[in-house]
Amino acid sequence: RASLAYIPVPSGPPTVYRTPLALLSPPVVLWHMLRKLLVLVGILELLVPDRVITVVERFALENSGDCELRAWTVPMVRLEALVWLLVASRGDPHGRVRTLLALTCGPAALFPQRYIDIGARLVYDDPDRCEWTPWIVPATRMMGLASLLAAFRARGEPAAE
């Protein structure tokens, strides 16, 4: 049974709300914030994948208009959106999604440039024409580290859902 925290209301009569402390713990709060972000990203990628790709390219590429997308890129972005929405709706109580994310994104922590090169070959018809912004390699490394940390954090955690 969870203990309760009493949160006074700043104005009006001294009303007290009872909230289980487990709902206020950092991992739970972080998961709820992440879930909302996943839903937002998933909806945007599902409804307007071309716009999402254009925005991401503007940040990641110096020459965003010069790189030609492969035919399967937009359908894969929509598939990714469905995965994000599924994860957001079902959760990840056993850490399986985080483990899969670590396996697919973890190598970016050790080999960010190679990871970018492989990703560019999957997404673009002409990946050699892509001129990446200077911060894309450190950002890719950070994404890889974050996915590894999330997977290690998932190990040994009891099911939260």
GROMACS .gro file of C-alpha atoms in nm:
model
  161
    1ARG     CA    1   0.000   0.000   0.000
    2ALA     CA    2   0.145   0.336  -0.102
    3SER     CA    3   0.195   0.607   0.157
    4LEU     CA    4   0.014   0.932   0.095
    5ALA     CA    5   0.149   1.283   0.060
    6TYR     CA    6  -0.062   1.575   0.173
    7ILE     CA    7  -0.043   1.870  -0.061
    8PRO     CA    8  -0.205   2.189   0.071
    9VAL     CA    9  -0.386   2.418  -0.171
   10PRO     CA   10  -0.232   2.770  -0.167
   11SER     CA   11  -0.560   2.965  -0.162
   12GLY     CA   12  -0.907   2.908  -0.021
   13PRO     CA   13  -1.001   2.680   0.264
   14PRO     CA   14  -0.739   2.435   0.387
   15THR     CA   15  -0.823   2.158   0.140
   16VAL     CA   16  -0.579   1.869   0.126
   17TYR     CA   17  -0.528   1.639  -0.173
   18ARG     CA   18  -0.415   1.282  -0.117
   19THR     CA   19  -0.165   1.165  -0.378
   20PRO     CA   20   0.022   0.835  -0.363
   21LEU     CA   21   0.394   0.909  -0.327
   22ALA     CA   22   0.467   0.656  -0.602
   23LEU     CA   23   0.301   0.892  -0.850
   24LEU     CA   24   0.544   1.167  -0.751
   25SER     CA   25   0.863   0.960  -0.788
   26PRO     CA   26   1.105   1.086  -1.058
   27PRO     CA   27   1.093   0.772  -1.281
   28VAL     CA   28   0.713   0.777  -1.289
   29VAL     CA   29   0.696   1.151  -1.358
   30LEU     CA   30   0.965   1.116  -1.625
   31TRP     CA   31   0.778   0.826  -1.790
   32HIS     CA   32   0.454   1.027  -1.802
   33MET     CA   33   0.636   1.324  -1.959
   34LEU     CA   34   0.813   1.094  -2.206
   35ARG     CA   35   0.483   0.924  -2.290
   36LYS     CA   36   0.327   1.261  -2.380
   37LEU     CA   37   0.629   1.344  -2.596
   38LEU     CA   38   0.605   1.005  -2.771
   39VAL     CA   39   0.238   1.065  -2.846
   40LEU     CA   40   0.311   1.411  -2.988
   41VAL     CA   41   0.601   1.288  -3.203
   42GLY     CA   42   0.401   0.985  -3.314
   43ILE     CA   43   0.101   1.191  -3.421
   44LEU     CA   44   0.319   1.441  -3.609
   45GLU     CA   45   0.516   1.166  -3.785
   46LEU     CA   46   0.196   0.983  -3.875
   47LEU     CA   47   0.006   1.284  -4.009
   48VAL     CA   48   0.280   1.498  -4.165
   49PRO     CA   49   0.596   1.289  -4.209
   50ASP     CA   50   0.726   1.510  -4.491
   51ARG     CA   51   0.718   1.818  -4.268
   52VAL     CA   52   0.886   1.633  -3.981
   53ILE     CA   53   1.163   1.516  -4.215
   54THR     CA   54   1.206   1.869  -4.353
   55VAL     CA   55   1.238   2.018  -4.004
   56VAL     CA   56   1.487   1.753  -3.892
   57GLU     CA   57   1.690   1.798  -4.211
   58ARG     CA   58   1.711   2.174  -4.156
   59PHE     CA   59   1.874   2.112  -3.819
   60ALA     CA   60   2.093   1.818  -3.919
   61LEU     CA   61   2.212   1.909  -4.269
   62GLU     CA   62   2.397   2.211  -4.403
   63ASN     CA   63   2.251   2.136  -4.749
   64SER     CA   64   1.907   2.000  -4.663
   65GLY     CA   65   1.763   2.056  -5.011
   66ASP     CA   66   2.040   1.871  -5.193
   67CYS     CA   67   1.987   1.522  -5.048
   68GLU     CA   68   1.728   1.299  -5.215
   69LEU     CA   69   1.522   1.071  -4.990
   70ARG     CA   70   1.476   0.704  -5.078
   71ALA     CA   71   1.123   0.595  -5.170
   72TRP     CA   72   1.075   0.399  -4.846
   73THR     CA   73   1.178   0.679  -4.609
   74VAL     CA   74   0.833   0.836  -4.563
   75PRO     CA   75   0.655   0.501  -4.509
   76MET     CA   76   0.925   0.405  -4.256
   77VAL     CA   77   0.871   0.733  -4.071
   78ARG     CA   78   0.501   0.646  -4.052
   79LEU     CA   79   0.587   0.298  -3.925
   80GLU     CA   80   0.812   0.455  -3.662
   81ALA     CA   81   0.518   0.676  -3.562
   82LEU     CA   82   0.299   0.371  -3.510
   83VAL     CA   83   0.567   0.215  -3.291
   84TRP     CA   84   0.597   0.532  -3.080
   85LEU     CA   85   0.219   0.544  -3.039
   86LEU     CA   86   0.207   0.176  -2.945
   87VAL     CA   87   0.481   0.221  -2.683
   88ALA     CA   88   0.307   0.530  -2.547
   89SER     CA   89  -0.025   0.347  -2.517
   90ARG     CA   90   0.102   0.014  -2.382
   91GLY     CA   91   0.407   0.128  -2.191
   92ASP     CA   92   0.729  -0.065  -2.145
   93PRO     CA   93   0.683  -0.243  -1.811
   94HIS     CA   94   0.956  -0.501  -1.869
   95GLY     CA   95   1.204  -0.271  -2.043
   96ARG     CA   96   1.194  -0.465  -2.370
   97VAL     CA   97   1.148  -0.156  -2.585
   98ARG     CA   98   1.433   0.020  -2.404
   99THR     CA   99   1.653  -0.287  -2.456
  100LEU     CA  100   1.569  -0.292  -2.828
  101LEU     CA  101   1.640   0.081  -2.844
  102ALA     CA  102   1.978   0.022  -2.679
  103LEU     CA  103   2.063  -0.250  -2.930
  104THR     CA  104   1.971  -0.033  -3.228
  105CYS     CA  105   2.090   0.306  -3.097
  106GLY     CA  106   2.360   0.202  -2.851
  107PRO     CA  107   2.634   0.169  -3.117
  108ALA     CA  108   2.591   0.543  -3.179
  109ALA     CA  109   2.757   0.604  -2.841
  110LEU     CA  110   3.081   0.437  -2.953
  111PHE     CA  111   3.076   0.498  -3.329
  112PRO     CA  112   2.863   0.807  -3.399
  113GLN     CA  113   3.010   0.891  -3.740
  114ARG     CA  114   2.971   0.534  -3.861
  115TYR     CA  115   2.615   0.527  -3.724
  116ILE     CA  116   2.533   0.848  -3.917
  117ASP     CA  117   2.687   0.707  -4.235
  118ILE     CA  118   2.481   0.386  -4.213
  119GLY     CA  119   2.165   0.581  -4.137
  120ALA     CA  120   2.227   0.815  -4.430
  121ARG     CA  121   2.270   0.517  -4.665
  122LEU     CA  122   1.935   0.381  -4.548
  123VAL     CA  123   1.749   0.713  -4.582
  124TYR     CA  124   1.909   0.891  -4.882
  125ASP     CA  125   1.967   0.792  -5.244
  126ASP     CA  126   2.280   1.005  -5.248
  127PRO     CA  127   2.423   0.995  -4.893
  128ASP     CA  128   2.765   1.121  -5.002
  129ARG     CA  129   2.613   1.459  -5.091
  130CYS     CA  130   2.488   1.513  -4.734
  131GLU     CA  131   2.684   1.778  -4.545
  132TRP     CA  132   2.614   1.731  -4.174
  133THR     CA  133   2.611   2.016  -3.924
  134PRO     CA  134   2.904   2.012  -3.679
  135TRP     CA  135   2.691   1.921  -3.378
  136ILE     CA  136   2.531   1.609  -3.532
  137VAL     CA  137   2.812   1.372  -3.425
  138PRO     CA  138   2.802   1.478  -3.054
  139ALA     CA  139   2.420   1.472  -3.061
  140THR     CA  140   2.426   1.120  -3.209
  141ARG     CA  141   2.669   1.007  -2.939
  142MET     CA  142   2.441   1.153  -2.668
  143MET     CA  143   2.139   0.974  -2.819
  144GLY     CA  144   2.331   0.648  -2.806
  145LEU     CA  145   2.437   0.705  -2.444
  146ALA     CA  146   2.080   0.792  -2.344
  147SER     CA  147   1.944   0.473  -2.502
  148LEU     CA  148   2.208   0.264  -2.322
  149LEU     CA  149   2.134   0.430  -1.989
  150ALA     CA  150   1.760   0.373  -2.037
  151ALA     CA  151   1.820   0.004  -2.110
  152PHE     CA  152   2.049  -0.042  -1.808
  153ARG     CA  153   1.795   0.139  -1.595
  154ALA     CA  154   1.524  -0.099  -1.719
  155ARG     CA  155   1.719  -0.403  -1.594
  156GLY     CA  156   1.600  -0.507  -1.254
  157GLU     CA  157   1.312  -0.259  -1.240
  158PRO     CA  158   0.981  -0.404  -1.130
  159ALA     CA  159   0.688  -0.363  -1.367
  160ALA     CA  160   0.549  -0.014  -1.312
  161GLU     CA  161   0.232  -0.048  -1.517
   0.00000   0.00000   0.00000
